[in-house]
């Protein structure tokens, strides 16, 4: 099965997806307005990059849910209004603090809570830290991989920034409030490049059925 | 009176909601969904605002229509990096490899009504972070006026140029409306942008 990605014709998708660094990672790159039935046949993992116009995702919801219903993996990044079209997504807005690292003695609020997850054999947990766009409440049975504590202003009770959901659909959902494609594609915030350097090989391995977490391998072996 | 069309890309922290809520400029703006652009008549507006989040591939397929609007006397403000040129005079983005903070310093090359009283320092930094305003450059067309440049090499960042009876203002970084709420002189850009639009192409 192949790794596919949608792009939305923005300059940052052009750079991050069609640019030389990652273009060969994807077996299929689909301009999202042109997505049509059949385009996802043979696709194991489909990535919805951050900031893809939500109106397209609502329009293509039947095709995207069809991919999950066939057992496919769907990866959904930030600012795509996932709560409006992805099953099980519960998202709360939190104003983005992009300057936290400038404050004296700053330590990141983000925390990887499942370092044993297969993703972190590919991605250095330190490469997940820049900022985030709101928090998620994972559905029961989903694995929270990254979390943050409650917002100091009391806006939320804390939440999740990245989860792996194998229960809400027949497929697998990776949902995140991180925005690596936008920042890498904007030449802005180098951690996002380090994140994609690991994340995309992992997504490729999942598409090929090569990525299995040690815990799952032990359970099935 | 509505005189400005803004293409909406549904980005909650884009500054668009803040701009629309402002009583001085909000009533002048009509938003249209990115993929509903073909449903509007551009002649009904003085200005078209093209944000950094727009689908440039889509817009490049409507280049003749956008250009006809400008040539007939319209104003276009376009922001972001250009990947698919959608108007004469726009060329592809040029990154600054391995840039440092000094490379991101915004320099004023020419006074312009939109930036009157705006300190370049307030553009270079947002809450102490450099790079939002610009982190690369674009080659301006012949005859363009460069308004801001970046870094010691004075690479062109913002420029304006005439096209027919109209005008194009290009800003090669994050949307100007993301500076609403900055708490400094950068907030002047949006009311001054609308004053400049209102003054017309002869301004």
mmCIF file of N, CA, C and O in Angstrom, chain B residues 1 10 12 14 31 33 52 58 69 75 88 108-109 124 127-128 130-131 142 162-163 166-167 171 173-174 176 187 190:
data_model
loop_
_atom_site.group_PDB
_atom_site.id
_atom_site.type_symbol
_atom_site.label_atom_id
_atom_site.label_comp_id
_atom_site.label_asym_id
_atom_site.label_seq_id
_atom_site.Cartn_x
_atom_site.Cartn_y
_atom_site.Cartn_z
ATOM 1 N N UNK B 1 -19.838 51.240 3.513
ATOM 2 C CA UNK B 1 -19.953 50.699 2.173
ATOM 3 C C UNK B 1 -18.909 49.600 1.951
ATOM 4 O O UNK B 1 -17.736 49.795 2.232
ATOM 5 N N UNK B 10 -10.573 30.174 6.139
ATOM 6 C CA UNK B 10 -11.016 29.472 7.352
ATOM 7 C C UNK B 10 -9.866 29.141 8.305
ATOM 8 O O UNK B 10 -9.754 28.019 8.783
ATOM 9 N N UNK B 12 -8.610 30.170 11.886
ATOM 10 C CA UNK B 12 -9.141 30.944 13.026
ATOM 11 C C UNK B 12 -8.169 31.958 13.616
ATOM 12 O O UNK B 12 -8.588 32.986 14.106
ATOM 13 N N UNK B 14 -5.860 33.609 11.937
ATOM 14 C CA UNK B 14 -5.242 34.306 10.807
ATOM 15 C C UNK B 14 -5.302 35.806 10.955
ATOM 16 O O UNK B 14 -4.706 36.528 10.158
ATOM 17 N N UNK B 31 -16.343 38.826 2.630
ATOM 18 C CA UNK B 31 -15.506 37.639 2.492
ATOM 19 C C UNK B 31 -16.149 36.677 1.495
ATOM 20 O O UNK B 31 -17.369 36.616 1.383
ATOM 21 N N UNK B 33 -15.552 32.527 0.217
ATOM 22 C CA UNK B 33 -14.806 31.286 0.389
ATOM 23 C C UNK B 33 -13.841 31.089 -0.772
ATOM 24 O O UNK B 33 -14.131 31.496 -1.912
ATOM 25 N N UNK B 52 -1.970 34.919 2.608
ATOM 26 C CA UNK B 52 -0.917 33.905 2.531
ATOM 27 C C UNK B 52 -1.480 32.484 2.506
ATOM 28 O O UNK B 52 -0.767 31.557 2.145
ATOM 29 N N UNK B 58 -5.092 27.472 -7.682
ATOM 30 C CA UNK B 58 -6.448 27.838 -8.108
ATOM 31 C C UNK B 58 -6.452 29.253 -8.687
ATOM 32 O O UNK B 58 -6.997 29.503 -9.759
ATOM 33 N N UNK B 69 -9.184 42.825 -13.549
ATOM 34 C CA UNK B 69 -9.687 43.657 -12.450
ATOM 35 C C UNK B 69 -8.687 44.769 -12.124
ATOM 36 O O UNK B 69 -9.059 45.932 -11.962
ATOM 37 N N UNK B 75 -7.364 47.441 -7.034
ATOM 38 C CA UNK B 75 -6.178 47.286 -6.182
ATOM 39 C C UNK B 75 -6.120 45.841 -5.690
ATOM 40 O O UNK B 75 -7.138 45.294 -5.256
ATOM 41 N N UNK B 88 0.562 39.246 -13.260
ATOM 42 C CA UNK B 88 1.798 39.750 -13.878
ATOM 43 C C UNK B 88 2.600 40.526 -12.852
ATOM 44 O O UNK B 88 2.037 41.311 -12.080
ATOM 45 N N UNK B 108 13.180 49.933 6.051
ATOM 46 C CA UNK B 108 12.293 50.755 5.220
ATOM 47 C C UNK B 108 13.085 51.377 4.087
ATOM 48 O O UNK B 108 14.073 52.062 4.315
ATOM 49 N N UNK B 109 12.651 51.099 2.886
ATOM 50 C CA UNK B 109 13.326 51.651 1.710
ATOM 51 C C UNK B 109 12.622 52.895 1.191
ATOM 52 O O UNK B 109 13.240 53.748 0.577
ATOM 53 N N UNK B 124 9.842 43.674 12.433
ATOM 54 C CA UNK B 124 10.887 42.642 12.538
ATOM 55 C C UNK B 124 10.546 41.632 13.627
ATOM 56 O O UNK B 124 10.729 40.423 13.440
ATOM 57 N N UNK B 127 6.548 39.837 19.638
ATOM 58 C CA UNK B 127 6.859 39.288 20.965
ATOM 59 C C UNK B 127 8.278 38.719 21.017
ATOM 60 O O UNK B 127 8.522 37.637 21.565
ATOM 61 N N UNK B 128 9.171 39.425 20.385
ATOM 62 C CA UNK B 128 10.578 39.043 20.451
ATOM 63 C C UNK B 128 10.993 37.995 19.437
ATOM 64 O O UNK B 128 12.156 37.612 19.384
ATOM 65 N N UNK B 130 11.570 36.909 15.567
ATOM 66 C CA UNK B 130 11.755 37.469 14.226
ATOM 67 C C UNK B 130 11.356 36.445 13.166
ATOM 68 O O UNK B 130 11.458 35.240 13.393
ATOM 69 N N UNK B 131 10.911 36.942 12.032
ATOM 70 C CA UNK B 131 10.646 36.056 10.894
ATOM 71 C C UNK B 131 9.210 36.028 10.440
ATOM 72 O O UNK B 131 8.932 35.592 9.325
ATOM 73 N N UNK B 142 10.027 45.193 -13.148
ATOM 74 C CA UNK B 142 10.646 46.469 -13.540
ATOM 75 C C UNK B 142 9.669 47.603 -13.242
ATOM 76 O O UNK B 142 8.472 47.482 -13.498
ATOM 77 N N UNK B 162 2.416 49.477 -10.641
ATOM 78 C CA UNK B 162 1.202 49.778 -11.398
ATOM 79 C C UNK B 162 0.978 48.692 -12.435
ATOM 80 O O UNK B 162 1.930 48.105 -12.958
ATOM 81 N N UNK B 163 -0.276 48.426 -12.688
ATOM 82 C CA UNK B 163 -0.650 47.464 -13.729
ATOM 83 C C UNK B 163 -1.886 48.052 -14.406
ATOM 84 O O UNK B 163 -2.947 48.151 -13.767
ATOM 85 N N UNK B 166 -4.615 50.154 -12.568
ATOM 86 C CA UNK B 166 -4.683 49.735 -11.167
ATOM 87 C C UNK B 166 -3.315 49.588 -10.525
ATOM 88 O O UNK B 166 -2.300 50.051 -11.065
ATOM 89 N N UNK B 167 -3.286 48.949 -9.376
ATOM 90 C CA UNK B 167 -2.035 48.863 -8.614
ATOM 91 C C UNK B 167 -2.012 47.555 -7.813
ATOM 92 O O UNK B 167 -3.053 47.048 -7.377
ATOM 93 N N UNK B 171 3.286 41.946 -0.379
ATOM 94 C CA UNK B 171 4.033 41.782 0.880
ATOM 95 C C UNK B 171 4.469 40.324 0.969
ATOM 96 O O UNK B 171 3.624 39.432 1.039
ATOM 97 N N UNK B 173 5.455 38.175 3.127
ATOM 98 C CA UNK B 173 5.487 37.456 4.406
ATOM 99 C C UNK B 173 4.081 37.254 4.939
ATOM 100 O O UNK B 173 3.103 37.250 4.180
ATOM 101 N N UNK B 174 3.981 37.105 6.269
ATOM 102 C CA UNK B 174 2.678 36.799 6.869
ATOM 103 C C UNK B 174 1.711 37.975 6.719
ATOM 104 O O UNK B 174 2.118 39.143 6.743
ATOM 105 N N UNK B 176 -0.714 41.036 6.800
ATOM 106 C CA UNK B 176 -0.608 42.242 7.627
ATOM 107 C C UNK B 176 -1.605 42.219 8.783
ATOM 108 O O UNK B 176 -1.341 42.752 9.854
ATOM 109 N N UNK B 187 0.066 47.890 14.459
ATOM 110 C CA UNK B 187 -1.399 47.866 14.340
ATOM 111 C C UNK B 187 -1.923 48.958 13.420
ATOM 112 O O UNK B 187 -3.079 48.904 12.998
ATOM 113 N N UNK B 190 -3.437 48.217 9.320
ATOM 114 C CA UNK B 190 -4.756 47.851 8.785
ATOM 115 C C UNK B 190 -5.647 49.078 8.546
ATOM 116 O O UNK B 190 -6.166 49.248 7.429
#
